[in-house]
Every structure is written in C-alpha cells, then in structure tokens.
XYZ file of C-alpha atoms in Angstrom:
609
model
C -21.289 93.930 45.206
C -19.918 92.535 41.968
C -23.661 91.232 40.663
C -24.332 94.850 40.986
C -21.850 95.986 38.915
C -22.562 93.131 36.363
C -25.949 94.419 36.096
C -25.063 98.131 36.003
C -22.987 97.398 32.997
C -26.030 96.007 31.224
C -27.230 99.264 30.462
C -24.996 100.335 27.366
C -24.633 103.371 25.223
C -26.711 103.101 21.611
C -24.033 101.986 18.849
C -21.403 100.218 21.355
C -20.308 96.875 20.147
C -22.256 94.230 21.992
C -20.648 90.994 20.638
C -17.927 89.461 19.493
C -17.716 86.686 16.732
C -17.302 83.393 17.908
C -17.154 80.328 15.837
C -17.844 76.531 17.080
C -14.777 74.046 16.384
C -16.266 72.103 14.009
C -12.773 70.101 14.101
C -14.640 68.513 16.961
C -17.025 66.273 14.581
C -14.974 66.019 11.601
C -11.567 67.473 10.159
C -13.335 68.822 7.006
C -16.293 68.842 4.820
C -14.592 66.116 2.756
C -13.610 64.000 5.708
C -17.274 63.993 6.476
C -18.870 63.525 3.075
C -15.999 60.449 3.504
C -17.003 58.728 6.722
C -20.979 59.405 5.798
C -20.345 56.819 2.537
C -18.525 54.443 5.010
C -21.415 54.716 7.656
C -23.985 54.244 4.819
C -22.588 50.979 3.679
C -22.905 50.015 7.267
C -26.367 51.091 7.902
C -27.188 49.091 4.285
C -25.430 45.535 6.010
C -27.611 45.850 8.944
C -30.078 42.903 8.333
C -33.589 42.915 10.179
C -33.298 40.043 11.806
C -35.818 36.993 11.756
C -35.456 34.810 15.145
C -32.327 35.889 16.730
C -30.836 34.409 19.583
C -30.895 37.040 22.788
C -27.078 36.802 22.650
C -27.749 38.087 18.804
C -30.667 40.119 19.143
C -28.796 42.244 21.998
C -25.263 42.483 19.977
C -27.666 43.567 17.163
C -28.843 46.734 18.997
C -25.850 47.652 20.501
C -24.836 47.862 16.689
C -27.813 49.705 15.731
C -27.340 52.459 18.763
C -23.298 52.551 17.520
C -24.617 53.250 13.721
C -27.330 55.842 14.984
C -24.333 57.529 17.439
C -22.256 57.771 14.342
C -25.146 59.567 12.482
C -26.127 62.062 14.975
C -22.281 63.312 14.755
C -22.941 64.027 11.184
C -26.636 65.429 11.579
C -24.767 68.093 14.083
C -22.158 68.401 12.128
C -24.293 69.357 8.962
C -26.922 71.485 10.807
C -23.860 73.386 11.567
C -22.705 74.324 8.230
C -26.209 74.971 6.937
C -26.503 77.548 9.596
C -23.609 79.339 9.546
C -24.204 79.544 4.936
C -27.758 79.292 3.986
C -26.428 79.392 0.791
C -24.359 75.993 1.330
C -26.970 73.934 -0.609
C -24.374 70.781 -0.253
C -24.707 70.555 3.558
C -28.342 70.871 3.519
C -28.640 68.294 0.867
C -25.889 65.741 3.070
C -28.022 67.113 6.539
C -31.322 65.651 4.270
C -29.772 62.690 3.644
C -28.214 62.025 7.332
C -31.950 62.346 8.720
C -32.934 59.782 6.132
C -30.037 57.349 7.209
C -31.160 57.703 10.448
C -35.100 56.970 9.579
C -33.663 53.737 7.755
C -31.574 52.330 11.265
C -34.914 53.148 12.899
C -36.963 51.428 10.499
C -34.733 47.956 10.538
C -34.776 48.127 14.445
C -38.342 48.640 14.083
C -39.322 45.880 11.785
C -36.597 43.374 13.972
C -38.139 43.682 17.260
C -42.162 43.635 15.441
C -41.271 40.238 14.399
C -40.267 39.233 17.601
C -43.579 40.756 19.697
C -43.525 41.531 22.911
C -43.468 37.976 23.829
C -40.573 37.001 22.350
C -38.702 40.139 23.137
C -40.153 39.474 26.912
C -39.098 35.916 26.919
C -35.633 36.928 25.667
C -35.184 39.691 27.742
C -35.608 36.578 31.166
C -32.137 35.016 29.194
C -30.437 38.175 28.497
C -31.239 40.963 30.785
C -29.528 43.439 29.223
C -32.138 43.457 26.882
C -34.645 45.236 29.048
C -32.763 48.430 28.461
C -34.233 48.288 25.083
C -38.097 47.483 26.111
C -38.870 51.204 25.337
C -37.464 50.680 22.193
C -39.919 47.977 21.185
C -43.506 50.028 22.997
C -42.401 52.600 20.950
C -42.242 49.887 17.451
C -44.995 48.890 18.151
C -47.479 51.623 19.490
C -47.666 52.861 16.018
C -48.994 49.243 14.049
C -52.535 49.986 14.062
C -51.708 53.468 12.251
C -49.482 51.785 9.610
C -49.994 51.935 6.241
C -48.507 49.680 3.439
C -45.588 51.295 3.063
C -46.758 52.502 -0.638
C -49.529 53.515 0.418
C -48.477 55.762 3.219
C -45.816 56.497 0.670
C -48.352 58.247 -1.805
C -50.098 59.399 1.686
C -47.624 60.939 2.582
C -46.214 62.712 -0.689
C -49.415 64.314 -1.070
C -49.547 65.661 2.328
C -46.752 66.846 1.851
C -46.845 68.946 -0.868
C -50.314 70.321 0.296
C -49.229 71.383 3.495
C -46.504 73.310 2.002
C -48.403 74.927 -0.567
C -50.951 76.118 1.625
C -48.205 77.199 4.186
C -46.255 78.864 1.518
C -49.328 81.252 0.569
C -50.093 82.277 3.926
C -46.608 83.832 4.339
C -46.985 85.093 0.902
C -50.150 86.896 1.741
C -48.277 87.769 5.215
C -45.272 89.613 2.995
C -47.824 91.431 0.364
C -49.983 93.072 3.333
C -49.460 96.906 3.287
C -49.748 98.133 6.769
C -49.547 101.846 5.701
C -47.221 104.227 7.346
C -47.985 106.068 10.906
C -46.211 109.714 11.499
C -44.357 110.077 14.454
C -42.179 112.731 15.971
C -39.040 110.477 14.774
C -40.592 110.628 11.217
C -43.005 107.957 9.122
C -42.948 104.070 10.666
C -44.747 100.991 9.055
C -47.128 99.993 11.499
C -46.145 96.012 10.296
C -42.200 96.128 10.592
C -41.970 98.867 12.932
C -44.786 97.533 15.541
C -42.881 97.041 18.414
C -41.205 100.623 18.599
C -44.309 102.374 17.438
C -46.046 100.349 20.481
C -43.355 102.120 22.788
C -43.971 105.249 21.441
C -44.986 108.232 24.144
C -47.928 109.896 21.961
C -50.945 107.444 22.326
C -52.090 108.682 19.161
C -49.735 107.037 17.226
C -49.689 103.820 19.140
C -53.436 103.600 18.552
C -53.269 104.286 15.101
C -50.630 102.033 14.855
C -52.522 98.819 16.634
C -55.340 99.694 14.611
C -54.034 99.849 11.354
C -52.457 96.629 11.569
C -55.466 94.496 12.819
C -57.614 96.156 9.764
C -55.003 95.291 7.254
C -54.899 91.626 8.799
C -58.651 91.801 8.406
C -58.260 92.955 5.078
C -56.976 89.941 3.949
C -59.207 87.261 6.162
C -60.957 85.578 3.947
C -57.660 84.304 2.205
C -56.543 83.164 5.921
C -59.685 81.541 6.695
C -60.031 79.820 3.004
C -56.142 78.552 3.889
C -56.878 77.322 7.601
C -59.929 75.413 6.414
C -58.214 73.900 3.610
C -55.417 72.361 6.111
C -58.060 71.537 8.880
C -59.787 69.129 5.667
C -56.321 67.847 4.543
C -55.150 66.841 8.502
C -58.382 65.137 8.828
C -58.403 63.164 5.722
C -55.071 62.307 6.594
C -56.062 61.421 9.892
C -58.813 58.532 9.043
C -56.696 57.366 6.381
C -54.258 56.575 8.941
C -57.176 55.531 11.218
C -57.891 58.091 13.670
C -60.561 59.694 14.485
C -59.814 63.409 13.616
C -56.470 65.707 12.958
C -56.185 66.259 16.949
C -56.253 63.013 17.599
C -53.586 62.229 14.888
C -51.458 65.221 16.161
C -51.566 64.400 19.779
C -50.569 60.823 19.236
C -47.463 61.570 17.435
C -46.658 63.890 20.278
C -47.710 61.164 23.266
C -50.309 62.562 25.258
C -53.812 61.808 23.898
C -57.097 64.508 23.150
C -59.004 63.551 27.097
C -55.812 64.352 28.609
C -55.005 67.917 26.221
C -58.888 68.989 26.788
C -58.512 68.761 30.727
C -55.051 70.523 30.946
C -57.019 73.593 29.069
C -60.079 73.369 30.627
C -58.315 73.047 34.021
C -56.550 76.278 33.005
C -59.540 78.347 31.989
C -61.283 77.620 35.647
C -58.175 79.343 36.932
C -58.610 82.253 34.034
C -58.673 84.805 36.619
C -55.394 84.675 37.892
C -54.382 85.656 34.124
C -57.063 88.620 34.740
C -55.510 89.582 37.762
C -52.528 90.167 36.109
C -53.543 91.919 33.621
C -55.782 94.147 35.577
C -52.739 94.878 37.704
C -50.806 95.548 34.283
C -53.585 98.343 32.620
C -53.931 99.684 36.370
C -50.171 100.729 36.592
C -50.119 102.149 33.172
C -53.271 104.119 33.718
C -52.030 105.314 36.729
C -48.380 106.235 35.645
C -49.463 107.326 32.209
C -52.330 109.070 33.325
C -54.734 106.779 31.014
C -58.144 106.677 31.984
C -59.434 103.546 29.666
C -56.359 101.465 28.930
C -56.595 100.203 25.678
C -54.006 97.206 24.172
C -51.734 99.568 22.319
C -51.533 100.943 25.716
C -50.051 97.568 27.458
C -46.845 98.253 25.781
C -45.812 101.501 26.975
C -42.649 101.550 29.122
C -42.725 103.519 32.062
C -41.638 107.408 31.333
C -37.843 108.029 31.581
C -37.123 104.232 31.715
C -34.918 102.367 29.480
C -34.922 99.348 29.214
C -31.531 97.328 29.437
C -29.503 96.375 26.694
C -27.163 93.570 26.965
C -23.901 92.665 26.500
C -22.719 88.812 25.665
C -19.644 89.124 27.741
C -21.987 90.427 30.338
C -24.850 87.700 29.974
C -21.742 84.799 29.642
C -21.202 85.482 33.407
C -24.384 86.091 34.440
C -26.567 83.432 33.205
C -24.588 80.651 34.938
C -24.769 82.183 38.144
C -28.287 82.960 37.466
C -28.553 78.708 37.232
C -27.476 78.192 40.539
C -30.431 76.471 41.932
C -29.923 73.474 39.093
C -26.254 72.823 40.873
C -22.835 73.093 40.925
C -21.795 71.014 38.649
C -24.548 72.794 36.129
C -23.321 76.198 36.699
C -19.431 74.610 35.644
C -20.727 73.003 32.680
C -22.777 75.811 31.363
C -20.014 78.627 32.105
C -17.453 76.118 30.282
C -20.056 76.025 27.091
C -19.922 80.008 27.219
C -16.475 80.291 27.252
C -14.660 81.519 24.367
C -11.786 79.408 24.692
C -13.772 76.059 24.601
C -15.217 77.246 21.164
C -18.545 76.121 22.001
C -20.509 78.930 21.145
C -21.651 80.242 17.307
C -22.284 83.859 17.244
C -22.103 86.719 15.341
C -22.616 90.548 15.230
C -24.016 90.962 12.171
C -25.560 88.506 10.214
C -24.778 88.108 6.770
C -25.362 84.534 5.340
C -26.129 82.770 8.488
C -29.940 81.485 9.679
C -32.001 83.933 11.799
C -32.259 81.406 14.359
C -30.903 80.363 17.617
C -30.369 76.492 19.043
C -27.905 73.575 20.734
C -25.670 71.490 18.344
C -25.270 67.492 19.934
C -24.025 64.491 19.192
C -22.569 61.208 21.272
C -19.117 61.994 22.037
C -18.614 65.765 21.446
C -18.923 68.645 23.976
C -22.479 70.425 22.548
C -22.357 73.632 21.274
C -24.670 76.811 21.173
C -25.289 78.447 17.872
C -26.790 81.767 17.807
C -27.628 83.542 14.392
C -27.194 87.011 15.262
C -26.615 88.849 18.986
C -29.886 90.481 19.875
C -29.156 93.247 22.844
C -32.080 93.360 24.549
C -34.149 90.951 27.282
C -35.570 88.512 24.912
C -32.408 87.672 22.803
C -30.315 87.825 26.764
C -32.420 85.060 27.736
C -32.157 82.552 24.486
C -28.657 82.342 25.857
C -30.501 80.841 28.779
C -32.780 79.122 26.562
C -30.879 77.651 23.848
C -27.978 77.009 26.790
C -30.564 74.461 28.232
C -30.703 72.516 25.175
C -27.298 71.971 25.304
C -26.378 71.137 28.672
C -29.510 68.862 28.664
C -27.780 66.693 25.651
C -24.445 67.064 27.594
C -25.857 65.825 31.048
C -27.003 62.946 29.143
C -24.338 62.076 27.050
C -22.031 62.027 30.409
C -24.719 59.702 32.194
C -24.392 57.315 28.857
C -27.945 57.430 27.457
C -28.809 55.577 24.299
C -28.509 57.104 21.280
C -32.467 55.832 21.281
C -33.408 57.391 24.394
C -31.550 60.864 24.000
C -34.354 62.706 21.909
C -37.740 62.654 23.191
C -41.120 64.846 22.842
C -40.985 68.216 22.153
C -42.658 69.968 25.171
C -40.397 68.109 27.735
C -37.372 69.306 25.667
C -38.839 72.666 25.833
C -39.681 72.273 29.551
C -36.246 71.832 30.414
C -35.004 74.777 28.161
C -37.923 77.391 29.488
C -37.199 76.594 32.865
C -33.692 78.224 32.469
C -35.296 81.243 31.046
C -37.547 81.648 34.433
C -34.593 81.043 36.467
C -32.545 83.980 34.440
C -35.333 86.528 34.936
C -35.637 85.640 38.610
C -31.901 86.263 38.852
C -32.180 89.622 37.032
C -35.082 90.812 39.429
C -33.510 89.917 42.691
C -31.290 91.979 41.677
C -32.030 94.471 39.892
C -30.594 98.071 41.052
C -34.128 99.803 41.489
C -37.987 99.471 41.385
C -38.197 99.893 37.955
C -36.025 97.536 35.971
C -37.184 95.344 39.436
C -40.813 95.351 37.707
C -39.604 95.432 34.630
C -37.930 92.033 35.137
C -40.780 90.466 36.980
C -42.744 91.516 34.254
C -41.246 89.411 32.089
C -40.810 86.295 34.311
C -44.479 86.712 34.540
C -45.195 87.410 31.017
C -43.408 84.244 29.968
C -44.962 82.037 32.794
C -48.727 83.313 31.354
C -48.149 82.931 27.800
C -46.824 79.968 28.387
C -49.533 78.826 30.422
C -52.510 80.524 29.579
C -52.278 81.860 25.562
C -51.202 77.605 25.063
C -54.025 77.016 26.845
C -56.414 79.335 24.955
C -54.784 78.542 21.515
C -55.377 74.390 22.094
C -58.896 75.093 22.323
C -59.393 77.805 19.599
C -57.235 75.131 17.062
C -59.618 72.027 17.995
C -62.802 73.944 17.731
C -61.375 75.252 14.351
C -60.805 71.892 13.749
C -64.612 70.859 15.439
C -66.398 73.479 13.435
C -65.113 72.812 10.202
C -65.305 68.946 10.049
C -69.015 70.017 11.437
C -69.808 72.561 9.035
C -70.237 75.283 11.281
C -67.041 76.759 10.468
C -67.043 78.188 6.886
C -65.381 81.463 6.550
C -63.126 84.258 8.445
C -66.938 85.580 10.340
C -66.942 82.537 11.872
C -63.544 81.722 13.230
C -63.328 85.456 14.095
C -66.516 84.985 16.312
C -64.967 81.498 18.003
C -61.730 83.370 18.353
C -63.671 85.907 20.114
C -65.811 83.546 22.365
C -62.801 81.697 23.147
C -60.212 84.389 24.254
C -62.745 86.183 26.381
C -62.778 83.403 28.660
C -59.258 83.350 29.330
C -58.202 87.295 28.817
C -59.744 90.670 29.572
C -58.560 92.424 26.406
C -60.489 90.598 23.839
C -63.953 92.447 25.724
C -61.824 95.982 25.501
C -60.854 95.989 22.103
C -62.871 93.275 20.066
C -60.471 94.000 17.002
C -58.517 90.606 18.793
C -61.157 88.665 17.089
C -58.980 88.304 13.968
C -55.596 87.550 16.482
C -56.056 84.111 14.672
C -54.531 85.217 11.808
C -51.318 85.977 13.118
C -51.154 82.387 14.860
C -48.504 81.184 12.184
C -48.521 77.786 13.695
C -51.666 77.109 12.937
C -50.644 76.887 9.687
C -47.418 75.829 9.340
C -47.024 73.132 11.772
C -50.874 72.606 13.067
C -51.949 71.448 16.300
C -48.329 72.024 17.727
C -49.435 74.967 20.225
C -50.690 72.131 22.863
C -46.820 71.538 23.375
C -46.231 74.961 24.591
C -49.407 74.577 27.326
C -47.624 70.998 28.966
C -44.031 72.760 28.357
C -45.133 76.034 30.455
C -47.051 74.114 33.353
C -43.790 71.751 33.940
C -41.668 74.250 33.362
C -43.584 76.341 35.976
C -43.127 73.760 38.742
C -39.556 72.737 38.399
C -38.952 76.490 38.406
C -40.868 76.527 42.069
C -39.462 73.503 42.888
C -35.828 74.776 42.000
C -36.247 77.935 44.161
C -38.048 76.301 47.268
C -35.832 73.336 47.709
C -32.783 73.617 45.673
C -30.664 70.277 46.892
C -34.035 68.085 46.432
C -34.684 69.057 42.712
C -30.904 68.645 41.968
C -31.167 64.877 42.867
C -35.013 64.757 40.682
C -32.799 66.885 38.433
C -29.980 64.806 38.037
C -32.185 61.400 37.843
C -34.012 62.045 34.944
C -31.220 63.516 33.157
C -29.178 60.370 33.648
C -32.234 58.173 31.697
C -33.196 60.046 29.092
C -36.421 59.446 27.424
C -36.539 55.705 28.096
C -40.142 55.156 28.874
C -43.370 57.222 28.278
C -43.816 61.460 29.517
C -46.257 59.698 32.217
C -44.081 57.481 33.527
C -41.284 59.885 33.470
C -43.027 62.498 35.226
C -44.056 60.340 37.675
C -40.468 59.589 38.534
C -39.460 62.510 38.781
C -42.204 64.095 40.564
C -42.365 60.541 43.138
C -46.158 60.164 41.809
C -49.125 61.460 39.405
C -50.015 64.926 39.285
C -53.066 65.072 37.763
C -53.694 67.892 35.393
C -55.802 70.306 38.073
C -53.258 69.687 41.066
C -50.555 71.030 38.068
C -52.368 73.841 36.943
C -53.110 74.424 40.795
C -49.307 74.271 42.071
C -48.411 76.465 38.853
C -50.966 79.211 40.193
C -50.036 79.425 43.379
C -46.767 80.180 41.514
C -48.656 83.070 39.291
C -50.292 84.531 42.123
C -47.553 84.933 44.210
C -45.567 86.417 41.326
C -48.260 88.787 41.123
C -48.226 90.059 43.903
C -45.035 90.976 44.275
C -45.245 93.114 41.550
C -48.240 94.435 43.081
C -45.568 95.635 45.922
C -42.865 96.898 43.530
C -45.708 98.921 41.669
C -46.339 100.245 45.173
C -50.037 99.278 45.147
C-alpha cells in the first residue's frame, strides 16, 4: 500500500536532510520593496480623502463602504506583504516599521467607518437599509460600531489610557522573561554526559535512568520556586493594572474587560469550565490509563510526572520529512472534501511558491503561520523545519489558516468580515491537526507508533479541553483573590493553583511540586486572560473533528457554508448556523466526551489492556 510506504519513510536516519528551502513569491503582492513603500503613499492619501460622512443618502452611504472595504482590501495586501519580510529578516527594521504603520492605516479606515455609521444609529442605517438592500450586508458592520460606545473613552483620554497600559504591561512582561532567562537550572549527569535540566528538559524527560529524569523534574520546579516571589509580585501587579483599566473603561473587572473584546461574556466562560470540571474524570481516566502503561512496561511501581514522559523501550519515535508530510497531510484532510484536499496540496507544492521554509534558521522568526490578503493565493510561512510530530502537524495547523483565508476569499467575503475572534480561527486550524493524527494512527505500521499517535490526538484534544479549562479558572480566581485581598504573594497562588488543578488532574495530588506550574503559564503574563480562547477553540474543534469523521458529506456542506460568510454576525449566531441550533455549553462539553472516552479506549485496546 503506498500510505504504508509514505509512513515507513517517516522514520529517517539522524543527520539526513529533512527540508528543502522554499521561498514564497512575494512578486505576488508587490514587484519590490520600493513598489510597495510606493503604492502604500498612494493608498494613504486615499484612506486620508475618505470623509466620515454626516447624512448620506443610501445610494451614498452604500458606494461609501464599498470604498472603505476596496481601501481596507488594498491594505491587507500590504500588511501580508510586510509580515512577510519581517519574518523572513528580523533584522529588516524598515518592514516592521511600514507593517506598524499598515496596521495603523487600517485602524484609521475602521475608525471613519465606525464614526459614519454611529451617526447614522441603527435607525437610520435600518431605515436605509428598506431603500437600499444591499446595505444589510453591512449590518454586522454597524453591531460591531456600536457594541463598543458605552466602553468609549474621549479619545484623549483613552489615548493617555491607553499609553500607560501600554508601557506597564510591557515592562512587567519584559521582567518576567528576564527572570525566566537568568534562572540557573543546574546541570543533571547522564550517561550521554552533563544536560541543563531548563534547555535540555524534554530529552532528559526521555531519558531511560529514572534517576536522572527525577532529578531533572525536580530541579527545575525548585529553581522556578526559587524565584516565586518575583512571579507572584509581577502577576499581581498586572491583575491591579487590567482592573484599573477595566473600570476606567467601565467594566466591572479585567475578565470582564478581556472577555468582551473577545465576544463571549464571564456567565458564559464560567459554565464552559465548570461544565468541564464535572466531566474531570474522563481527563483522569486518561491519565490513569497513561501512568498504568508506563508502570507496567517500565516496571514502575509509583509513577511519578517525570515518569509520564518516558517512551516505550526500543521505540523511536518518527521523524519527519517535508516532502513526506506535503503528501500526507492533504490526504490526511480528506474528510473536509475534495476540493480541500486540491487546494491544500496546491499550497504545498513547490512549484506554486506558496510555502516559506527553511532548514536552518539564520535571521528568520522562530515562528510558524498563513500569509493572506484579497486577491492573492495565501501562503504558509514556516521559520525553521522541525522533524518530529509536533512541528509535522503545524503544517496541518498553520495549513488551516491558510486555506481558511483562501476558501473565503474565493466565496467573496468582505474585507470586514474575513478576520474574526481568535478561538474560532484557532478552531478551524486545530481541527486539521486532529484530523492529521487520526490519519497517522489508522495507519500506522504497528501497535506502537499506533499508540503513540493516538497519544497525541488525545493529548491535544485534553489540553485543549481540559488544561484551558483549568487555566480560565486559576486566571479569574488570581484575578478574584487579588482584587479581594486574599491573594498577596507566591504561598497563596501556589495553594489556589493547587486547589484548582486537583480538581481537574490526578498529578497535582502525586507530586504537589505542580503547585508553582503557574509560573510557567507565560500567558498569564504576557497577553492575560487569553487562555479562555484555547478552552472554546478545543471543544469546537473537538466536534467538527467528530462530526468530520462520522458524516463526512454533511459537515462538508456546514463546512463549506460558513466558510463562504465569514465572520458576518456574532460566534453565537454563527455557531448556531452551522451547527442548525444552540448547543449549550454542557451538551458541548458532553458530545466532546463522548469523543474523549471513546479515544480512550481505544488506546486502552492498543495498550492491550
């Protein structure tokens, strides 16, 4: 069987070349650097003569944003363009300067669309939309104008608002990595030599003597510890900051705040995660099911978490080549369709010059993700080829991105409606990776890369699920406990941490060193109360994967719908098209562990238990 052989010829000799370079056609946007710096002036005297309009007729107020979508399609070509160059020379300090300054000209269309359709009000808009019904196309476009108005600011005031939030997130994000980069781990000896138990982690946690991998773990949660009070005196100065912030801008607290700007609201986030703890024990099972194999196959009585890591003895895992994974991953995608599998194996091939990649990385971004615009075939940039599982299935991953901007640029979406929030982007995107692994462990050549592939399918679906879960309600009752005054140092958020994990995890009651696993939560501190994205991103992610796989031909047409309109209208009301009603947080969380257990027990069969 030809899969077969694919897969066989994943498993490569140490040293062999695993990538070739490719390079995007950045033709495709502009001729040159110069040509672009060129038609950026011209598009910027544009943007400057669009008015915001006082009473326009519907005739005028509907030519008016078709010419505001044109001017925002002309500037998304140059954002793409730019992010490009950036990433490929993180030295190029004249692209990221011109990328700045694109974003900006986009913030200023938005902002005279904005200030257009707030004069009219929803009556007027309504009123001319029963004259001019192309109009209602932009509806969306005024909710979203006007949703925001009670959370306004002068503009000078949330000028000097913002500035100062600003600079004190970044400060305070800018000493936490510091204080990551100055902790010593100390060294660990091994039979291969001395390893730093912070930079070498992941192979010392592979390593066969469970000596080392113990004094590994353990040396790097006591030199996190070491340094706790500095994370804790950081994580309580941003929790203050977010919530002044917040009532200036008249919320109630920094979740609130954070939620809103991501559309769903606090109610709805604390009933997702609470529905997900009641279900906690399908996570348990899993991991119960993880320690018991080890134990069994490692001959570990008390499996520890510097155990969980441990590959099976004599197994490799597989290493992966691109050319490999370019053939692979679109047949993998067969369940999204056809004409998905053709689009995705055209952005993969070398010939269309679609895809940014390197061996080695030099001056380019450690960082992986789709390049869009209106009018040009997306592209896939990826920093440097990583050979094994994880840096296989960004390919998937990042891949998703791109075909999801490509489906909707060839179904004509608005250059309003083509970006939308976060966690459905990221929906869209996982779901691909869940699809890949399933691929790779139906067929895998034996039992062991079979569980080792299932593994990982299940690894992603849990963390997705369950750690988002977990993390959404450690971050508000950080954010609860300080604002309260119960929360004061690193004792205290260690003990929450510790109350809150052990409802969701069995580790945290094995090995009560996880209490300081806050620490290492870098988005806490860099971009805080994000992690709720992850928890709605992994439980739709979850059921378009088992909808995919149960009835391909009916999610193709779901599939295809929402693809073709974008993010014209709010997550709700999109989901509920797409799904043909409500699901209501517990009957999601209850479809996506049906999904979990059934996962787990076939790797309950593959262990042989």
């Amino acid at each position: 069987m030809q899969t077969s052989r694919w897969l066989a010829a994943l498993i490569l000799l140490p040293g062999l070349a695993l990538a070739d370079d490719y390079r995007i056609d950045a033709t495709a946007y502009f001729p040159s650097p110069t040509a672009e710096a060129t038609e950026r002036t011209a598009l910027e005297v544009d943007i400057a003569a669009l008015p915001v309009l006082a009473a326009p007729s519907p005739p005028d107020l509907l030519a008016y944003l078709r010419r505001a979508e044109s001017l925002l399609a002309r500037d998304q070509r140059h954002v793409a363009y730019l992010h490009l160059l950036t990433a490929r020379d993180i030295d190029d300090h004249a692209a990221a300067d011109a990328h700045t300054a694109a974003g900006s000209d986009a913030e200023n269309i938005v902002i005279k669309v904005r200030n257009t359709l707030r004069a009219l009000g929803k009556t007027g808009f309504d009123e001319a939309a029963r004259s001019e019904p192309g109009l209602n196309h932009y509806a969306y476009v005024l909710d979203r104008a006007v949703r925001v108005l009670p959370h306004e600011l002068p503009p000078g005031e949330q000028a000097i608002l913002d500035d100062i939030s600003d600079q004190g997130s970044t400060a305070l994000w800018n000493t936490y990595q510091k204080t990551r980069r100055a902790t010593v781990y100390g060294s660990v000896h091994t039979s291969a030599g001395d390893l730093d138990a912070g930079k070498d982690a992941d192979r010392l946690g592979t390593d066969p003597d469970r000596r080392v991998r113990q004094q590994a773990w353990q040396q790097k949660q006591a030199a996190n510890a070491a340094h706790a009070e500095t994370y804790a005196a950081l994580l309580v100065g941003i929790v203050r900051l977010n919530d002044a912030t917040a009532h200036r801008q008249h919320f109630a607290n920094g979740p609130e705040a954070a939620y809103f700007a991501r559309q769903f609201d606090r109610a709805d986030v604390d009933a997702t995660a609470h529905a997900v703890e009641q279900r906690a024990s399908v996570l348990m099972d899993y991991q119960r099911l993880r320690a018991r194999q080890i134990g069994r196959t490692a001959n570990i009585a008390n499996v520890h978490s510097w155990d969980i890591t441990l590959p099976p003895s004599g197994f490799t895992p597989p290493i992966f080549d691109y050319a490999q994974v370019r053939r692979i991953v679109p047949v993998a995608l067969a369940p999204l369709g056809r004409d998905y599998v053709a689009r995705f194996t055209a952005l993969l091939d070398p010939s269309a010059h679609r895809t940014d990649l390197a061996g080695a990385r030099g001056n380019r971004i450690q960082d992986a993700f789709s390049i869009a615009a209106p009018g040009v075939p997306p592209g896939l940039f990826l920093g440097q080829w990583n050979a094994d599982l994880k840096g296989a299935s960004v390919v998937a991953h990042e891949g998703g991105h791109a075909l999801h901007s490509e489906l909707m640029n060839a179904h004509g979406v608005s250059p309003f409606y083509n970006h939308g929030p976060s966690w459905m982007h990221e929906a869209i995107a996982i779901l691909n990776e869940m699809l890949f692994y399933e691929y790779l462990y139906k067929h895998a050549p034996d039992a062991a890369t079979r569980a080792y592939y299932l593994q990982a399918q299940l690894d992603e679906m849990t963390f997705e699920i369950f750690t988002s879960a977990e993390e959404a309600q450690l971050e508000e009752a950080i954010y609860d406990g300080v604002i309260a005054g119960k929360i004061r140092n690193a004792a205290d958020i260690d003990a929450l941490t510790l109350a809150t994990t052990t409802g969701f995890e069995i580790w945290p009651a094995i090995d009560p060193e996880l209490k300081h696993a806050w620490i290492g939560k870098r988005l806490m501190f860099q971009d805080p109360l994000y992690l709720a994205n992850y928890l709605y991103a992994g439980l739709l992610a979850t059921k378009m994967f088992a909808m995919a796989t149960n009835d391909p031909r009916d999610f193709q047409k779901r599939y295809e719908a929402m693809m073709a309109s974008g993010f014209d209208a709010p997550p709700k009301e999109i989901l509920e098209r797409f799904f043909g009603r409500e699901l209501t947080p517990a009957e999601l969380v209850g479809a996506d562990m049906d999904v979990i257990q059934g996962k787990t027990a076939a790797l309950a069969r593959v262990y042989g238990n």
